Amino acid sequence: MFLLVRGDDGQAVELLEADDCTRLHVEAVGAEDTAVIGALRAAGLTTAVVSDGEVPLGLAALRQAAGARATAPDWEARFDGMIAYARGKGWVDDTAGTVTAHIARRP
């Protein structure tokens, strides 16, 4: 799954490919950091700022947003597996309730 933010206006975030729990990133198409953060904040997915091309996403908000779009019957187990993998890599902050996502940039 990935979150798509388009343009510098940062008006909206689209969560795409919710059933694909083998990847998680934010895809910024022609959007600067301020637009990306603005869009993610407006969607309730982060309260933080970009650091070194990464952004912490709220786990509960991500689960809710992705779960609303997922169609796979085993999606919850696959989502939990994705988060367990991320936790093993040190990308989950259980105290803050966040998972770190890389920001992939496209012009």
mmCIF file of C-alpha atoms in Angstrom:
data_model
loop_
_atom_site.group_PDB
_atom_site.id
_atom_site.type_symbol
_atom_site.label_atom_id
_atom_site.label_comp_id
_atom_site.label_asym_id
_atom_site.label_seq_id
_atom_site.Cartn_x
_atom_site.Cartn_y
_atom_site.Cartn_z
ATOM 1 C CA MET A 1 0.000 0.000 0.000
ATOM 2 C CA PHE A 2 1.053 3.548 -0.417
ATOM 3 C CA LEU A 3 -0.181 7.058 0.199
ATOM 4 C CA LEU A 4 -0.200 9.345 -2.829
ATOM 5 C CA VAL A 5 0.147 13.120 -2.479
ATOM 6 C CA ARG A 6 0.017 15.147 -5.713
ATOM 7 C CA GLY A 7 1.067 18.723 -6.348
ATOM 8 C CA ASP A 8 2.369 21.460 -4.129
ATOM 9 C CA ASP A 9 -1.089 22.392 -2.876
ATOM 10 C CA GLY A 10 -1.188 19.253 -0.714
ATOM 11 C CA GLN A 11 -4.962 19.132 -0.896
ATOM 12 C CA ALA A 12 -5.506 15.408 -0.626
ATOM 13 C CA VAL A 13 -4.016 12.035 0.167
ATOM 14 C CA GLU A 14 -5.066 8.890 -1.677
ATOM 15 C CA LEU A 15 -4.416 5.502 -0.090
ATOM 16 C CA LEU A 16 -3.804 3.082 -2.952
ATOM 17 C CA GLU A 17 -3.340 -0.686 -3.194
ATOM 18 C CA ALA A 18 -4.569 -1.241 0.360
ATOM 19 C CA ASP A 19 -4.441 -5.023 -0.029
ATOM 20 C CA ASP A 20 -0.695 -4.944 -0.771
ATOM 21 C CA CYS A 21 0.842 -5.280 2.673
ATOM 22 C CA THR A 22 4.318 -5.988 1.309
ATOM 23 C CA ARG A 23 5.239 -2.315 1.084
ATOM 24 C CA LEU A 24 4.423 1.004 2.694
ATOM 25 C CA HIS A 25 5.545 4.419 1.537
ATOM 26 C CA VAL A 26 4.347 7.916 0.774
ATOM 27 C CA GLU A 27 4.573 8.829 -2.914
ATOM 28 C CA ALA A 28 4.951 12.555 -3.493
ATOM 29 C CA VAL A 29 4.282 13.631 -7.076
ATOM 30 C CA GLY A 30 5.436 17.206 -7.582
ATOM 31 C CA ALA A 31 4.908 17.939 -3.887
ATOM 32 C CA GLU A 32 7.375 19.525 -1.485
ATOM 33 C CA ASP A 33 7.707 18.446 2.153
ATOM 34 C CA THR A 34 5.337 21.128 3.436
ATOM 35 C CA ALA A 35 2.607 19.999 1.030
ATOM 36 C CA VAL A 36 3.143 16.341 1.921
ATOM 37 C CA ILE A 37 2.930 17.011 5.653
ATOM 38 C CA GLY A 38 -0.050 19.329 5.189
ATOM 39 C CA ALA A 39 -1.953 16.665 3.274
ATOM 40 C CA LEU A 40 -1.055 13.895 5.737
ATOM 41 C CA ARG A 41 -2.052 16.085 8.682
ATOM 42 C CA ALA A 42 -5.357 17.036 7.041
ATOM 43 C CA ALA A 43 -6.055 13.324 6.526
ATOM 44 C CA GLY A 44 -5.259 12.622 10.194
ATOM 45 C CA LEU A 45 -2.326 10.376 9.308
ATOM 46 C CA THR A 46 0.513 12.291 10.992
ATOM 47 C CA THR A 47 1.214 15.067 13.454
ATOM 48 C CA ALA A 48 4.944 15.128 12.738
ATOM 49 C CA VAL A 49 7.309 16.599 10.188
ATOM 50 C CA VAL A 50 9.455 15.041 7.486
ATOM 51 C CA SER A 51 12.914 14.019 8.646
ATOM 52 C CA ASP A 52 15.532 12.670 6.227
ATOM 53 C CA GLY A 53 12.888 11.726 3.662
ATOM 54 C CA GLU A 54 10.740 9.833 6.150
ATOM 55 C CA VAL A 55 7.530 10.566 8.008
ATOM 56 C CA PRO A 56 5.894 8.809 10.987
ATOM 57 C CA LEU A 57 2.337 7.680 10.258
ATOM 58 C CA GLY A 58 -0.213 7.028 12.994
ATOM 59 C CA LEU A 59 -0.817 3.279 13.186
ATOM 60 C CA ALA A 60 -4.472 3.519 14.196
ATOM 61 C CA ALA A 61 -5.272 6.053 11.470
ATOM 62 C CA LEU A 62 -3.377 4.040 8.852
ATOM 63 C CA ARG A 63 -5.163 0.824 9.861
ATOM 64 C CA GLN A 64 -8.532 2.561 9.664
ATOM 65 C CA ALA A 65 -7.848 4.233 6.300
ATOM 66 C CA ALA A 66 -6.396 1.111 4.698
ATOM 67 C CA GLY A 67 -8.963 -1.216 6.235
ATOM 68 C CA ALA A 68 -11.767 0.841 4.722
ATOM 69 C CA ARG A 69 -10.314 0.195 1.251
ATOM 70 C CA ALA A 70 -9.011 -3.350 1.655
ATOM 71 C CA THR A 71 -10.896 -6.236 0.071
ATOM 72 C CA ALA A 72 -8.723 -9.265 0.902
ATOM 73 C CA PRO A 73 -10.358 -11.519 3.506
ATOM 74 C CA ASP A 74 -7.037 -11.956 5.336
ATOM 75 C CA TRP A 75 -6.147 -8.269 5.182
ATOM 76 C CA GLU A 76 -5.972 -7.698 8.962
ATOM 77 C CA ALA A 77 -3.484 -10.530 9.426
ATOM 78 C CA ARG A 78 -1.414 -9.265 6.503
ATOM 79 C CA PHE A 79 -1.464 -5.700 7.846
ATOM 80 C CA ASP A 80 -0.365 -6.981 11.262
ATOM 81 C CA GLY A 81 2.442 -8.910 9.548
ATOM 82 C CA MET A 82 3.589 -5.776 7.738
ATOM 83 C CA ILE A 83 3.698 -3.855 11.021
ATOM 84 C CA ALA A 84 5.517 -6.725 12.767
ATOM 85 C CA TYR A 85 8.132 -6.651 9.996
ATOM 86 C CA ALA A 86 8.476 -2.872 10.363
ATOM 87 C CA ARG A 87 8.783 -3.267 14.140
ATOM 88 C CA GLY A 88 11.624 -5.742 13.644
ATOM 89 C CA LYS A 89 13.422 -3.165 11.495
ATOM 90 C CA GLY A 90 12.994 -0.461 14.155
ATOM 91 C CA TRP A 91 10.461 1.517 12.113
ATOM 92 C CA VAL A 92 7.640 1.313 14.676
ATOM 93 C CA ASP A 93 7.474 3.567 17.719
ATOM 94 C CA ASP A 94 5.046 1.806 20.042
ATOM 95 C CA THR A 95 5.077 4.689 22.513
ATOM 96 C CA ALA A 96 4.010 7.186 19.846
ATOM 97 C CA GLY A 97 1.862 4.645 17.988
ATOM 98 C CA THR A 98 3.582 5.324 14.659
ATOM 99 C CA VAL A 99 5.278 3.539 11.794
ATOM 100 C CA THR A 100 7.928 5.324 9.744
ATOM 101 C CA ALA A 101 7.312 5.533 6.000
ATOM 102 C CA HIS A 102 9.811 6.550 3.340
ATOM 103 C CA ILE A 103 8.807 9.357 0.990
ATOM 104 C CA ALA A 104 9.341 8.436 -2.664
ATOM 105 C CA ARG A 105 9.474 11.486 -4.908
ATOM 106 C CA ARG A 106 8.405 11.825 -8.524
ATOM 107 C CA PRO A 107 8.357 14.981 -10.627
#
